Amino acid sequence: MSDERGAVGADASTTGGLLRSSAFVAVGTGLSRVSGLARTIVVAYALGGALLASSYNLANTTPNIVYELILGGILSATLVPVIVERFDRHDDEAIDALATVITIVLAAVTVLAVLAAPVFITFYTRFGVSDSEAAAQRSVALPLLFLFMPQIFFYGVSALWTALLNARRSFAVPAFAPVLNNVIVIAVLIGLVRWSGTDLTFEAVRDDPTLIPVLGIGTTAGIVAMTLVLWPAMRRAGIRLHVRADWRHPAVRAVARLSGWMLGYVAANQIVFVLMLALLNGLPGERAVAGFSYAWQFVQLPMGLFAVSIITTFAPDLALHASRGDIGAYRQRFLQGLRLTVLVVLPAAVLLVVLATPIVTVALARGSFDASDVEVTATALAWLAVGLPGLAVFVFSIRGLFAFQDTRRVFWLGLVESVVQIGLSFALVGPYGLRGVMAAFSVATTLAAVLALLVIRSRAGDLAGALPDLARKAGAATVMVAAVIAVVTSQRLGGGLVELVVGSVVGLCLYVGVLTALRDPDLAAARSIARRGLRR
């Protein structure tokens, strides 16, 4: 494996380099999230919001759950810090051993997951679903899940290769790769609608022997393409992998040692997610699972466009400072990333909460997606978006702890979050239904974000220096909330696209205007990121 860190690594570790990398990742993740939103629109158009969409979304979500449960969270927690440390030592054998062992484990997990597919579908249909409805849903969801489960292997390989590229400060192709996945799935769904010559109803898909295989294989093909496109980028980055099945290599043992706590953390998160899907699937109307799935894509748009771009580019530098014991540099980078994250996520949360109905109406209300689907999805979106700032801060703080390879505290934070969310979900689902389950998520995530910052303070020292900056952003967001609510309650706009555009423009202009008047220093950094992103 040749060493080409040189100028790239040096540039990326400076403040300017981080901002340039963030700008480029923001463009890639922005296109990925926009194409992901387009994919969501096409799924809603083709499958609607009732039983067919719920069956598809349950089956398509499960490989993600299994992957995250077994390996996903572990890989994201341990790979970048360990790989950065090994690259810093020029330890090529460690990288080869890690890549080989992880690939073998991924293959084994994928085979077991395919065999366990019926167990997942049976569990999803246990809460509030009649026997006849459960049998009908299994007739479509189960064969789809068999075709979706191989995605686990490619999710894992993609995470491994992305970690290697990010450790080399190569962010471009991993940021753009999901676009290919979304484009393929969009093409498959549009092709199915045209091929079938009619609406893709649940009965039509269940009774046609060709529709389920095409839908399943086409969706999985997107994940395969997203993974394989990373290989040329690795070659260009000078990464040359060789088979080295050394299960006792120190790097492999380091990942295994860190994985114990992470397995508990990820298990708690995925158990909560499976329970949430089961609770939603049991609500009356057959729309809650699809409504949540669509709403989650809208929440993920600002997360991917802004927060994840910052988190991805700051994580290697945080890991490097932590591994070298330079706490002062670590704290400076962490606070910079935290302030930028809050700066961009707060206004996005305001718009998603207050403008949930016009957003869903403009984006999804066509084809098989009717007025009832709009109401359910908008409700899920508004209550989920309340927790968006907490989610972004929590994810960034967790990556800050990963830099210290501190998975024990991450486990306890995740456990507290999971217990709170489970307790609130079961307490609120009866009286409040979908709103109760979504509110439980937002409350638990926000609480976890506060606790995570307290833990970071115990490792990195006082974080109080960021409070004035965060207070300015909160004040600007409060002004924005009032302005957007005034737009929504106005009777002159007529709702829909006009309400969405006017509310967004007025709200964002006021938010930026207030921060400009208060001379918020992070606003200039955000503008720099935007300008560099546009130039590229």
PDB file of C-alpha atoms in Angstrom, residues 2-228:
ATOM      1  CA  SER A   2       1.676   3.183  -1.139  1.00  0.00           C
ATOM      2  CA  ASP A   3       1.687   6.253   1.063  1.00  0.00           C
ATOM      3  CA  GLU A   4       0.211   9.322  -0.606  1.00  0.00           C
ATOM      4  CA  ARG A   5      -0.882  11.273   2.416  1.00  0.00           C
ATOM      5  CA  GLY A   6       1.492  14.191   1.950  1.00  0.00           C
ATOM      6  CA  ALA A   7      -0.213  17.334   0.822  1.00  0.00           C
ATOM      7  CA  VAL A   8      -3.718  15.967   1.069  1.00  0.00           C
ATOM      8  CA  GLY A   9      -3.394  14.921   4.664  1.00  0.00           C
ATOM      9  CA  ALA A  10      -1.636  18.105   5.649  1.00  0.00           C
ATOM     10  CA  ASP A  11      -4.162  20.303   3.941  1.00  0.00           C
ATOM     11  CA  ALA A  12      -7.110  18.452   5.390  1.00  0.00           C
ATOM     12  CA  SER A  13      -5.832  18.819   8.926  1.00  0.00           C
ATOM     13  CA  THR A  14      -5.801  22.620   8.783  1.00  0.00           C
ATOM     14  CA  THR A  15      -8.887  24.721   9.425  1.00  0.00           C
ATOM     15  CA  GLY A  16      -8.995  25.808   5.790  1.00  0.00           C
ATOM     16  CA  GLY A  17      -8.529  22.245   4.636  1.00  0.00           C
ATOM     17  CA  LEU A  18     -11.345  21.046   6.866  1.00  0.00           C
ATOM     18  CA  LEU A  19     -13.683  23.701   5.503  1.00  0.00           C
ATOM     19  CA  ARG A  20     -12.715  22.861   1.920  1.00  0.00           C
ATOM     20  CA  SER A  21     -13.300  19.162   2.602  1.00  0.00           C
ATOM     21  CA  SER A  22     -16.604  19.971   4.298  1.00  0.00           C
ATOM     22  CA  ALA A  23     -17.642  22.002   1.267  1.00  0.00           C
ATOM     23  CA  PHE A  24     -16.865  19.164  -1.124  1.00  0.00           C
ATOM     24  CA  VAL A  25     -18.539  16.561   1.072  1.00  0.00           C
ATOM     25  CA  ALA A  26     -21.528  18.883   1.435  1.00  0.00           C
ATOM     26  CA  VAL A  27     -21.931  18.975  -2.352  1.00  0.00           C
ATOM     27  CA  GLY A  28     -21.709  15.190  -2.605  1.00  0.00           C
ATOM     28  CA  THR A  29     -23.951  14.451   0.342  1.00  0.00           C
ATOM     29  CA  GLY A  30     -26.299  17.190  -0.813  1.00  0.00           C
ATOM     30  CA  LEU A  31     -26.721  15.481  -4.179  1.00  0.00           C
ATOM     31  CA  SER A  32     -27.047  12.153  -2.391  1.00  0.00           C
ATOM     32  CA  ARG A  33     -29.792  13.458  -0.114  1.00  0.00           C
ATOM     33  CA  VAL A  34     -31.583  15.307  -2.901  1.00  0.00           C
ATOM     34  CA  SER A  35     -31.531  12.184  -5.060  1.00  0.00           C
ATOM     35  CA  GLY A  36     -32.631  10.255  -1.973  1.00  0.00           C
ATOM     36  CA  LEU A  37     -35.565  12.627  -1.616  1.00  0.00           C
ATOM     37  CA  ALA A  38     -36.339  12.104  -5.312  1.00  0.00           C
ATOM     38  CA  ARG A  39     -36.249   8.379  -4.619  1.00  0.00           C
ATOM     39  CA  THR A  40     -38.686   8.853  -1.725  1.00  0.00           C
ATOM     40  CA  ILE A  41     -41.005  10.831  -4.007  1.00  0.00           C
ATOM     41  CA  VAL A  42     -40.903   8.059  -6.614  1.00  0.00           C
ATOM     42  CA  VAL A  43     -41.508   5.353  -3.969  1.00  0.00           C
ATOM     43  CA  ALA A  44     -44.522   7.316  -2.688  1.00  0.00           C
ATOM     44  CA  TYR A  45     -45.776   7.810  -6.249  1.00  0.00           C
ATOM     45  CA  ALA A  46     -45.355   4.156  -7.188  1.00  0.00           C
ATOM     46  CA  LEU A  47     -46.257   2.390  -3.938  1.00  0.00           C
ATOM     47  CA  GLY A  48     -48.400   4.935  -2.055  1.00  0.00           C
ATOM     48  CA  GLY A  49     -48.628   4.926   1.724  1.00  0.00           C
ATOM     49  CA  ALA A  50     -50.677   1.851   2.592  1.00  0.00           C
ATOM     50  CA  LEU A  51     -49.944  -1.889   2.836  1.00  0.00           C
ATOM     51  CA  LEU A  52     -47.654  -2.247  -0.199  1.00  0.00           C
ATOM     52  CA  ALA A  53     -45.444   0.663   0.825  1.00  0.00           C
ATOM     53  CA  SER A  54     -45.333  -0.551   4.430  1.00  0.00           C
ATOM     54  CA  SER A  55     -44.335  -4.054   3.306  1.00  0.00           C
ATOM     55  CA  TYR A  56     -41.614  -2.668   1.030  1.00  0.00           C
ATOM     56  CA  ASN A  57     -40.272  -0.291   3.669  1.00  0.00           C
ATOM     57  CA  LEU A  58     -40.267  -2.936   6.408  1.00  0.00           C
ATOM     58  CA  ALA A  59     -38.342  -5.342   4.180  1.00  0.00           C
ATOM     59  CA  ASN A  60     -35.947  -2.699   2.867  1.00  0.00           C
ATOM     60  CA  THR A  61     -35.215  -1.351   6.353  1.00  0.00           C
ATOM     61  CA  THR A  62     -34.390  -4.732   7.881  1.00  0.00           C
ATOM     62  CA  PRO A  63     -30.963  -5.254   6.188  1.00  0.00           C
ATOM     63  CA  ASN A  64     -29.936  -1.887   7.618  1.00  0.00           C
ATOM     64  CA  ILE A  65     -31.079  -2.992  11.063  1.00  0.00           C
ATOM     65  CA  VAL A  66     -29.198  -6.298  10.906  1.00  0.00           C
ATOM     66  CA  TYR A  67     -26.080  -4.660   9.492  1.00  0.00           C
ATOM     67  CA  GLU A  68     -26.076  -1.946  12.159  1.00  0.00           C
ATOM     68  CA  LEU A  69     -26.821  -4.500  14.882  1.00  0.00           C
ATOM     69  CA  ILE A  70     -23.961  -6.812  13.984  1.00  0.00           C
ATOM     70  CA  LEU A  71     -21.330  -4.636  12.356  1.00  0.00           C
ATOM     71  CA  GLY A  72     -22.426  -1.177  11.221  1.00  0.00           C
ATOM     72  CA  GLY A  73     -22.136   0.711  14.483  1.00  0.00           C
ATOM     73  CA  ILE A  74     -19.009  -1.210  15.384  1.00  0.00           C
ATOM     74  CA  LEU A  75     -17.309  -0.344  12.109  1.00  0.00           C
ATOM     75  CA  SER A  76     -18.250   3.335  12.263  1.00  0.00           C
ATOM     76  CA  ALA A  77     -17.065   3.540  15.869  1.00  0.00           C
ATOM     77  CA  THR A  78     -13.731   1.802  15.535  1.00  0.00           C
ATOM     78  CA  LEU A  79     -12.486   1.816  11.964  1.00  0.00           C
ATOM     79  CA  VAL A  80     -11.616   5.477  11.366  1.00  0.00           C
ATOM     80  CA  PRO A  81      -9.703   5.960  14.666  1.00  0.00           C
ATOM     81  CA  VAL A  82      -7.860   2.635  14.326  1.00  0.00           C
ATOM     82  CA  ILE A  83      -7.102   3.113  10.616  1.00  0.00           C
ATOM     83  CA  VAL A  84      -5.911   6.707  11.126  1.00  0.00           C
ATOM     84  CA  GLU A  85      -3.564   5.485  13.853  1.00  0.00           C
ATOM     85  CA  ARG A  86      -2.231   2.652  11.628  1.00  0.00           C
ATOM     86  CA  PHE A  87      -1.785   4.949   8.648  1.00  0.00           C
ATOM     87  CA  ASP A  88       0.144   7.295  10.921  1.00  0.00           C
ATOM     88  CA  ARG A  89       2.476   4.358  11.685  1.00  0.00           C
ATOM     89  CA  HIS A  90       2.652   3.218   8.008  1.00  0.00           C
ATOM     90  CA  ASP A  91       1.334  -0.200   9.127  1.00  0.00           C
ATOM     91  CA  ASP A  92       0.088  -1.760   5.864  1.00  0.00           C
ATOM     92  CA  GLU A  93      -0.214  -5.257   7.350  1.00  0.00           C
ATOM     93  CA  ALA A  94      -2.756  -3.985   9.882  1.00  0.00           C
ATOM     94  CA  ILE A  95      -4.976  -2.570   7.150  1.00  0.00           C
ATOM     95  CA  ASP A  96      -4.820  -5.825   5.172  1.00  0.00           C
ATOM     96  CA  ALA A  97      -5.677  -7.896   8.242  1.00  0.00           C
ATOM     97  CA  LEU A  98      -8.602  -5.653   9.164  1.00  0.00           C
ATOM     98  CA  ALA A  99     -10.012  -5.660   5.636  1.00  0.00           C
ATOM     99  CA  THR A 100      -9.744  -9.446   5.266  1.00  0.00           C
ATOM    100  CA  VAL A 101     -11.263 -10.336   8.632  1.00  0.00           C
ATOM    101  CA  ILE A 102     -14.110  -7.853   8.270  1.00  0.00           C
ATOM    102  CA  THR A 103     -14.966  -9.169   4.795  1.00  0.00           C
ATOM    103  CA  ILE A 104     -15.111 -12.765   6.065  1.00  0.00           C
ATOM    104  CA  VAL A 105     -17.355 -11.777   8.972  1.00  0.00           C
ATOM    105  CA  LEU A 106     -19.633  -9.826   6.644  1.00  0.00           C
ATOM    106  CA  ALA A 107     -20.106 -12.841   4.385  1.00  0.00           C
ATOM    107  CA  ALA A 108     -20.996 -15.079   7.335  1.00  0.00           C
ATOM    108  CA  VAL A 109     -23.436 -12.551   8.818  1.00  0.00           C
ATOM    109  CA  THR A 110     -25.154 -12.112   5.452  1.00  0.00           C
ATOM    110  CA  VAL A 111     -25.774 -15.846   5.072  1.00  0.00           C
ATOM    111  CA  LEU A 112     -27.214 -16.089   8.594  1.00  0.00           C
ATOM    112  CA  ALA A 113     -29.408 -13.036   7.997  1.00  0.00           C
ATOM    113  CA  VAL A 114     -30.933 -14.543   4.865  1.00  0.00           C
ATOM    114  CA  LEU A 115     -31.828 -17.669   6.839  1.00  0.00           C
ATOM    115  CA  ALA A 116     -33.367 -15.549   9.636  1.00  0.00           C
ATOM    116  CA  ALA A 117     -35.557 -13.433   7.327  1.00  0.00           C
ATOM    117  CA  PRO A 118     -38.874 -15.101   8.369  1.00  0.00           C
ATOM    118  CA  VAL A 119     -38.193 -14.292  12.031  1.00  0.00           C
ATOM    119  CA  PHE A 120     -38.099 -10.542  11.346  1.00  0.00           C
ATOM    120  CA  ILE A 121     -41.303 -10.456   9.319  1.00  0.00           C
ATOM    121  CA  THR A 122     -43.117 -12.527  11.939  1.00  0.00           C
ATOM    122  CA  PHE A 123     -42.054 -10.109  14.677  1.00  0.00           C
ATOM    123  CA  TYR A 124     -43.177  -7.041  12.718  1.00  0.00           C
ATOM    124  CA  THR A 125     -46.712  -8.425  12.449  1.00  0.00           C
ATOM    125  CA  ARG A 126     -47.158  -9.288  16.137  1.00  0.00           C
ATOM    126  CA  PHE A 127     -48.460  -5.989  17.530  1.00  0.00           C
ATOM    127  CA  GLY A 128     -52.075  -5.102  16.712  1.00  0.00           C
ATOM    128  CA  VAL A 129     -52.159  -6.930  13.354  1.00  0.00           C
ATOM    129  CA  SER A 130     -54.855  -9.521  12.660  1.00  0.00           C
ATOM    130  CA  ASP A 131     -53.892 -12.976  11.429  1.00  0.00           C
ATOM    131  CA  SER A 132     -55.300 -12.315   7.943  1.00  0.00           C
ATOM    132  CA  GLU A 133     -53.492  -8.971   7.630  1.00  0.00           C
ATOM    133  CA  ALA A 134     -50.258 -10.528   8.906  1.00  0.00           C
ATOM    134  CA  ALA A 135     -50.476 -13.344   6.369  1.00  0.00           C
ATOM    135  CA  ALA A 136     -51.118 -10.896   3.546  1.00  0.00           C
ATOM    136  CA  GLN A 137     -48.211  -8.667   4.535  1.00  0.00           C
ATOM    137  CA  ARG A 138     -45.850 -11.640   4.856  1.00  0.00           C
ATOM    138  CA  SER A 139     -46.741 -12.784   1.338  1.00  0.00           C
ATOM    139  CA  VAL A 140     -45.006  -9.689  -0.086  1.00  0.00           C
ATOM    140  CA  ALA A 141     -42.605  -8.572   2.642  1.00  0.00           C
ATOM    141  CA  LEU A 142     -40.901 -11.955   3.117  1.00  0.00           C
ATOM    142  CA  PRO A 143     -39.869 -12.647  -0.513  1.00  0.00           C
ATOM    143  CA  LEU A 144     -38.697  -9.036  -0.762  1.00  0.00           C
ATOM    144  CA  LEU A 145     -36.628  -9.451   2.390  1.00  0.00           C
ATOM    145  CA  PHE A 146     -34.919 -12.560   0.999  1.00  0.00           C
ATOM    146  CA  LEU A 147     -33.812 -10.424  -1.954  1.00  0.00           C
ATOM    147  CA  PHE A 148     -32.828  -7.458   0.236  1.00  0.00           C
ATOM    148  CA  MET A 149     -30.728  -9.283   2.844  1.00  0.00           C
ATOM    149  CA  PRO A 150     -27.607  -9.598   0.596  1.00  0.00           C
ATOM    150  CA  GLN A 151     -27.372  -5.806   0.910  1.00  0.00           C
ATOM    151  CA  ILE A 152     -25.777  -6.402   4.325  1.00  0.00           C
ATOM    152  CA  PHE A 153     -22.517  -7.600   2.775  1.00  0.00           C
ATOM    153  CA  PHE A 154     -22.267  -4.600   0.466  1.00  0.00           C
ATOM    154  CA  TYR A 155     -23.211  -2.124   3.219  1.00  0.00           C
ATOM    155  CA  GLY A 156     -20.290  -3.493   5.227  1.00  0.00           C
ATOM    156  CA  VAL A 157     -17.788  -3.437   2.380  1.00  0.00           C
ATOM    157  CA  SER A 158     -18.892   0.099   1.558  1.00  0.00           C
ATOM    158  CA  ALA A 159     -18.335   1.163   5.182  1.00  0.00           C
ATOM    159  CA  LEU A 160     -14.871  -0.437   5.201  1.00  0.00           C
ATOM    160  CA  TRP A 161     -13.762   1.153   1.954  1.00  0.00           C
ATOM    161  CA  THR A 162     -15.244   4.514   2.954  1.00  0.00           C
ATOM    162  CA  ALA A 163     -13.325   4.410   6.238  1.00  0.00           C
ATOM    163  CA  LEU A 164     -10.091   3.711   4.354  1.00  0.00           C
ATOM    164  CA  LEU A 165     -10.722   6.591   1.966  1.00  0.00           C
ATOM    165  CA  ASN A 166     -11.725   9.006   4.739  1.00  0.00           C
ATOM    166  CA  ALA A 167      -8.618   8.102   6.722  1.00  0.00           C
ATOM    167  CA  ARG A 168      -6.636   9.142   3.643  1.00  0.00           C
ATOM    168  CA  ARG A 169      -8.657  12.401   3.666  1.00  0.00           C
ATOM    169  CA  SER A 170     -10.360  11.279   0.451  1.00  0.00           C
ATOM    170  CA  PHE A 171     -14.023  12.233   0.825  1.00  0.00           C
ATOM    171  CA  ALA A 172     -15.344  12.886  -2.671  1.00  0.00           C
ATOM    172  CA  VAL A 173     -16.377   9.512  -4.101  1.00  0.00           C
ATOM    173  CA  PRO A 174     -17.884   8.150  -0.840  1.00  0.00           C
ATOM    174  CA  ALA A 175     -19.956  11.335  -0.615  1.00  0.00           C
ATOM    175  CA  PHE A 176     -21.245  10.990  -4.180  1.00  0.00           C
ATOM    176  CA  ALA A 177     -21.621   7.185  -4.301  1.00  0.00           C
ATOM    177  CA  PRO A 178     -25.177   7.026  -2.823  1.00  0.00           C
ATOM    178  CA  VAL A 179     -26.398   9.067  -5.795  1.00  0.00           C
ATOM    179  CA  LEU A 180     -25.821   6.030  -7.995  1.00  0.00           C
ATOM    180  CA  ASN A 181     -27.867   3.857  -5.643  1.00  0.00           C
ATOM    181  CA  ASN A 182     -30.771   6.312  -5.681  1.00  0.00           C
ATOM    182  CA  VAL A 183     -30.720   6.706  -9.459  1.00  0.00           C
ATOM    183  CA  ILE A 184     -30.883   2.929  -9.972  1.00  0.00           C
ATOM    184  CA  VAL A 185     -33.815   2.485  -7.563  1.00  0.00           C
ATOM    185  CA  ILE A 186     -35.677   5.405  -9.148  1.00  0.00           C
ATOM    186  CA  ALA A 187     -35.196   3.837 -12.586  1.00  0.00           C
ATOM    187  CA  VAL A 188     -36.409   0.447 -11.323  1.00  0.00           C
ATOM    188  CA  LEU A 189     -39.578   1.888  -9.761  1.00  0.00           C
ATOM    189  CA  ILE A 190     -40.464   4.037 -12.773  1.00  0.00           C
ATOM    190  CA  GLY A 191     -39.787   1.071 -15.041  1.00  0.00           C
ATOM    191  CA  LEU A 192     -42.048  -1.162 -12.944  1.00  0.00           C
ATOM    192  CA  VAL A 193     -44.938   1.302 -13.094  1.00  0.00           C
ATOM    193  CA  ARG A 194     -44.635   1.583 -16.867  1.00  0.00           C
ATOM    194  CA  TRP A 195     -44.071  -2.123 -17.338  1.00  0.00           C
ATOM    195  CA  SER A 196     -47.087  -3.149 -15.277  1.00  0.00           C
ATOM    196  CA  GLY A 197     -49.302  -0.684 -17.146  1.00  0.00           C
ATOM    197  CA  THR A 198     -51.349  -0.059 -14.005  1.00  0.00           C
ATOM    198  CA  ASP A 199     -51.017   1.069 -10.406  1.00  0.00           C
ATOM    199  CA  LEU A 200     -48.662  -1.061  -8.325  1.00  0.00           C
ATOM    200  CA  THR A 201     -51.312  -2.226  -5.884  1.00  0.00           C
ATOM    201  CA  PHE A 202     -50.560  -4.733  -3.154  1.00  0.00           C
ATOM    202  CA  GLU A 203     -52.590  -7.403  -4.939  1.00  0.00           C
ATOM    203  CA  ALA A 204     -50.922  -6.727  -8.293  1.00  0.00           C
ATOM    204  CA  VAL A 205     -47.437  -7.119  -6.827  1.00  0.00           C
ATOM    205  CA  ARG A 206     -48.383 -10.178  -4.786  1.00  0.00           C
ATOM    206  CA  ASP A 207     -50.024 -12.006  -7.673  1.00  0.00           C
ATOM    207  CA  ASP A 208     -47.538 -11.148 -10.457  1.00  0.00           C
ATOM    208  CA  PRO A 209     -44.556 -13.585 -10.386  1.00  0.00           C
ATOM    209  CA  THR A 210     -42.218 -11.039 -11.990  1.00  0.00           C
ATOM    210  CA  LEU A 211     -42.847  -7.834 -10.012  1.00  0.00           C
ATOM    211  CA  ILE A 212     -41.396  -8.922  -6.649  1.00  0.00           C
ATOM    212  CA  PRO A 213     -38.112 -10.289  -8.145  1.00  0.00           C
ATOM    213  CA  VAL A 214     -37.603  -7.148 -10.244  1.00  0.00           C
ATOM    214  CA  LEU A 215     -38.405  -4.856  -7.298  1.00  0.00           C
ATOM    215  CA  GLY A 216     -36.154  -6.804  -4.935  1.00  0.00           C
ATOM    216  CA  ILE A 217     -33.183  -7.346  -7.237  1.00  0.00           C
ATOM    217  CA  GLY A 218     -33.403  -3.797  -8.605  1.00  0.00           C
ATOM    218  CA  THR A 219     -33.302  -2.264  -5.127  1.00  0.00           C
ATOM    219  CA  THR A 220     -30.346  -4.417  -4.070  1.00  0.00           C
ATOM    220  CA  ALA A 221     -28.513  -3.615  -7.317  1.00  0.00           C
ATOM    221  CA  GLY A 222     -28.381   0.013  -6.204  1.00  0.00           C
ATOM    222  CA  ILE A 223     -26.455  -0.928  -3.050  1.00  0.00           C
ATOM    223  CA  VAL A 224     -24.073  -3.133  -5.052  1.00  0.00           C
ATOM    224  CA  ALA A 225     -23.310  -0.309  -7.500  1.00  0.00           C
ATOM    225  CA  MET A 226     -22.816   2.186  -4.654  1.00  0.00           C
ATOM    226  CA  THR A 227     -20.162  -0.126  -3.202  1.00  0.00           C
ATOM    227  CA  LEU A 228     -18.296  -1.097  -6.351  1.00  0.00           C
TER     228      LEU A 228
END
